[in-house]
CSV table of C-alpha atoms in Angstrom, one decimal:
chain,number,residue,atom,x,y,z
A,78,THR,CA,44.0,-32.0,11.4
A,79,THR,CA,44.0,-28.3,12.4
A,80,VAL,CA,40.7,-26.5,12.0
A,81,HIS,CA,40.5,-22.8,11.4
A,82,VAL,CA,37.1,-21.2,12.2
A,83,PRO,CA,36.5,-17.5,12.0
A,84,LEU,CA,34.3,-16.3,14.8
A,85,VAL,CA,32.4,-13.1,14.4
A,86,GLU,CA,30.6,-11.8,17.5
A,87,VAL,CA,28.0,-9.1,16.9
A,88,ARG,CA,27.2,-6.3,19.3
A,89,ARG,CA,24.7,-3.7,18.1
A,90,THR,CA,24.5,-0.2,19.4
A,91,GLY,CA,22.5,2.7,18.1
A,92,ALA,CA,20.1,2.8,15.1
A,93,VAL,CA,20.4,0.5,12.2
A,94,THR,CA,20.3,1.9,8.7
A,95,PRO,CA,18.8,-0.5,6.1
A,96,PRO,CA,21.0,-1.1,3.0
A,97,ASP,CA,19.8,0.6,-0.2
A,98,PRO,CA,18.5,-2.2,-2.5
A,99,LYS,CA,19.7,-0.2,-5.5
A,100,THR,CA,23.4,-0.7,-4.5
A,101,ASP,CA,23.1,-4.1,-2.8
A,102,ALA,CA,26.2,-6.2,-3.8
A,103,THR,CA,24.0,-9.3,-4.3
A,104,ILE,CA,21.9,-7.4,-6.9
A,105,VAL,CA,24.4,-5.1,-8.7
A,106,ALA,CA,27.3,-7.6,-8.6
A,107,LYS,CA,25.2,-10.7,-9.0
A,108,GLY,CA,27.3,-13.9,-9.2
A,109,LEU,CA,30.2,-12.3,-7.4
A,110,TYR,CA,28.5,-12.1,-4.1
A,111,THR,CA,26.3,-15.2,-3.2
A,112,PRO,CA,24.2,-15.1,-0.1
A,113,LEU,CA,24.8,-18.1,2.2
A,114,ALA,CA,22.7,-17.0,5.2
A,115,ASP,CA,20.6,-13.9,6.1
A,116,SER,CA,18.9,-13.7,9.5
A,117,LEU,CA,18.9,-11.8,12.8
A,118,GLY,CA,20.3,-8.8,11.0
A,119,ILE,CA,23.4,-10.6,9.8
A,120,ARG,CA,24.1,-11.7,6.2
A,121,ILE,CA,26.9,-14.0,5.2
A,122,LEU,CA,28.1,-13.6,1.6
A,123,LYS,CA,30.5,-15.8,-0.4
A,124,ILE,CA,32.8,-13.7,-2.6
A,125,ASN,CA,34.1,-15.1,-5.8
A,126,TYR,CA,36.0,-13.0,-8.5
A,127,LYS,CA,37.6,-14.6,-11.5
A,128,PRO,CA,41.0,-13.1,-12.5
A,129,GLY,CA,40.5,-9.7,-14.1
A,130,GLN,CA,36.8,-9.6,-13.1
A,131,GLN,CA,35.4,-6.4,-11.7
A,132,SER,CA,32.1,-5.4,-10.0
A,133,ALA,CA,29.8,-2.5,-10.4
A,134,MET,CA,29.7,0.1,-7.7
A,135,HIS,CA,27.9,-1.4,-4.7
A,136,THR,CA,27.4,-1.0,-0.9
A,137,HIS,CA,28.1,-3.2,2.2
A,138,ASN,CA,27.0,-2.6,5.7
A,139,ASP,CA,29.7,-2.9,8.5
A,140,ALA,CA,31.3,-6.3,8.0
A,141,ALA,CA,34.0,-8.8,8.9
A,142,PHE,CA,35.9,-10.3,5.9
A,143,TYR,CA,37.8,-13.6,5.9
A,144,ALA,CA,40.1,-14.4,2.9
A,145,LEU,CA,39.7,-18.0,1.6
A,146,ALA,CA,42.7,-17.5,-0.9
A,147,ASP,CA,45.6,-15.2,-1.5
A,148,ALA,CA,44.5,-12.2,-3.7
A,149,LYS,CA,45.5,-8.9,-5.1
A,150,ALA,CA,42.5,-6.5,-5.4
A,151,GLU,CA,41.8,-2.9,-6.4
A,152,PHE,CA,39.2,-1.1,-4.5
A,153,THR,CA,37.7,2.1,-6.0
A,154,GLY,CA,35.5,4.2,-3.6
A,155,ALA,CA,32.6,6.3,-4.5
A,156,ASP,CA,34.8,9.3,-4.7
A,157,GLY,CA,37.0,7.6,-7.3
A,158,LYS,CA,39.9,7.0,-5.0
A,159,LYS,CA,41.7,3.7,-5.7
A,160,GLN,CA,43.5,1.4,-3.3
A,161,ILE,CA,45.3,-1.7,-4.1
A,162,MET,CA,45.6,-4.5,-1.5
A,163,ASP,CA,47.5,-7.7,-1.3
A,164,ILE,CA,45.4,-10.1,0.8
A,165,LYS,CA,46.8,-13.3,2.2
A,166,LYS,CA,44.6,-16.4,2.7
A,167,GLY,CA,43.4,-16.5,6.3
A,168,THR,CA,43.4,-12.7,6.7
A,169,MET,CA,40.5,-11.5,8.8
A,170,MET,CA,39.6,-7.8,8.9
A,171,ILE,CA,36.8,-5.6,10.0
A,172,THR,CA,35.5,-3.0,7.6
A,173,PRO,CA,33.1,-0.1,8.0
A,174,ALA,CA,30.1,0.4,5.8
A,175,VAL,CA,31.4,1.3,2.4
A,176,THR,CA,30.3,2.0,-1.3
A,177,HIS,CA,33.0,0.7,-3.7
A,178,SER,CA,33.8,-1.3,-6.8
A,179,VAL,CA,36.3,-4.2,-6.7
A,180,LYS,CA,38.6,-5.7,-9.3
A,181,ASN,CA,40.7,-8.9,-9.1
A,182,LEU,CA,44.2,-8.0,-10.1
A,183,GLY,CA,45.6,-11.5,-9.5
A,184,LYS,CA,45.9,-14.6,-11.7
A,185,ALA,CA,43.8,-16.8,-9.4
A,186,PRO,CA,40.2,-16.6,-8.2
A,187,MET,CA,39.7,-14.1,-5.4
A,188,GLN,CA,37.6,-15.8,-2.7
A,189,GLY,CA,36.3,-14.8,0.7
A,190,ILE,CA,33.5,-14.7,3.2
A,191,LEU,CA,31.8,-11.5,4.2
A,192,VAL,CA,29.7,-11.3,7.3
A,193,GLU,CA,27.6,-8.1,7.1
A,194,VAL,CA,26.2,-6.7,10.4
A,195,ASN,CA,24.1,-3.8,11.6
A,196,ARG,CA,21.4,-4.7,9.1
A,197,ALA,CA,17.7,-4.5,9.9
A,198,MET,CA,16.7,-7.7,11.7
A,199,ASN,CA,14.6,-10.1,9.6
C-alpha cells in the first residue's frame, strides 16, 4: 500500500507575533477548526466545513495546508476581496499569515490539515 505523508519542516527567523485570541480560528470558527496538537510554536488543525458552511472572519499565522478531499472554496479577505479556489485532494500549499472567512461552495465536506507556524512557543 502506498503511504502519503505531508512533511512540514519549520525554520524560524525574526520575531514571532502571537495570534490575536479575538480572531483565532478555533474560537471564532469553533467546530470548523479542531486543534490536533499545539507545542513548540506549531499548531496542527483539522479543517472540516460541511457543504455551504461558512466561517466568521478569522486569522491564521503562516501555515502549510494539506487537502484531504477535493473542494471548491470561496475565501474573503479582511478587505472584502473574494477569491474562489478549486482544491484537489493531496494538494499542499504554503500560506502567509492571513485574516479571512471561508465558505465551502462544493457539494461534499471540505477537509484538510493546517499546520500553523511562527507562533509563540508554548
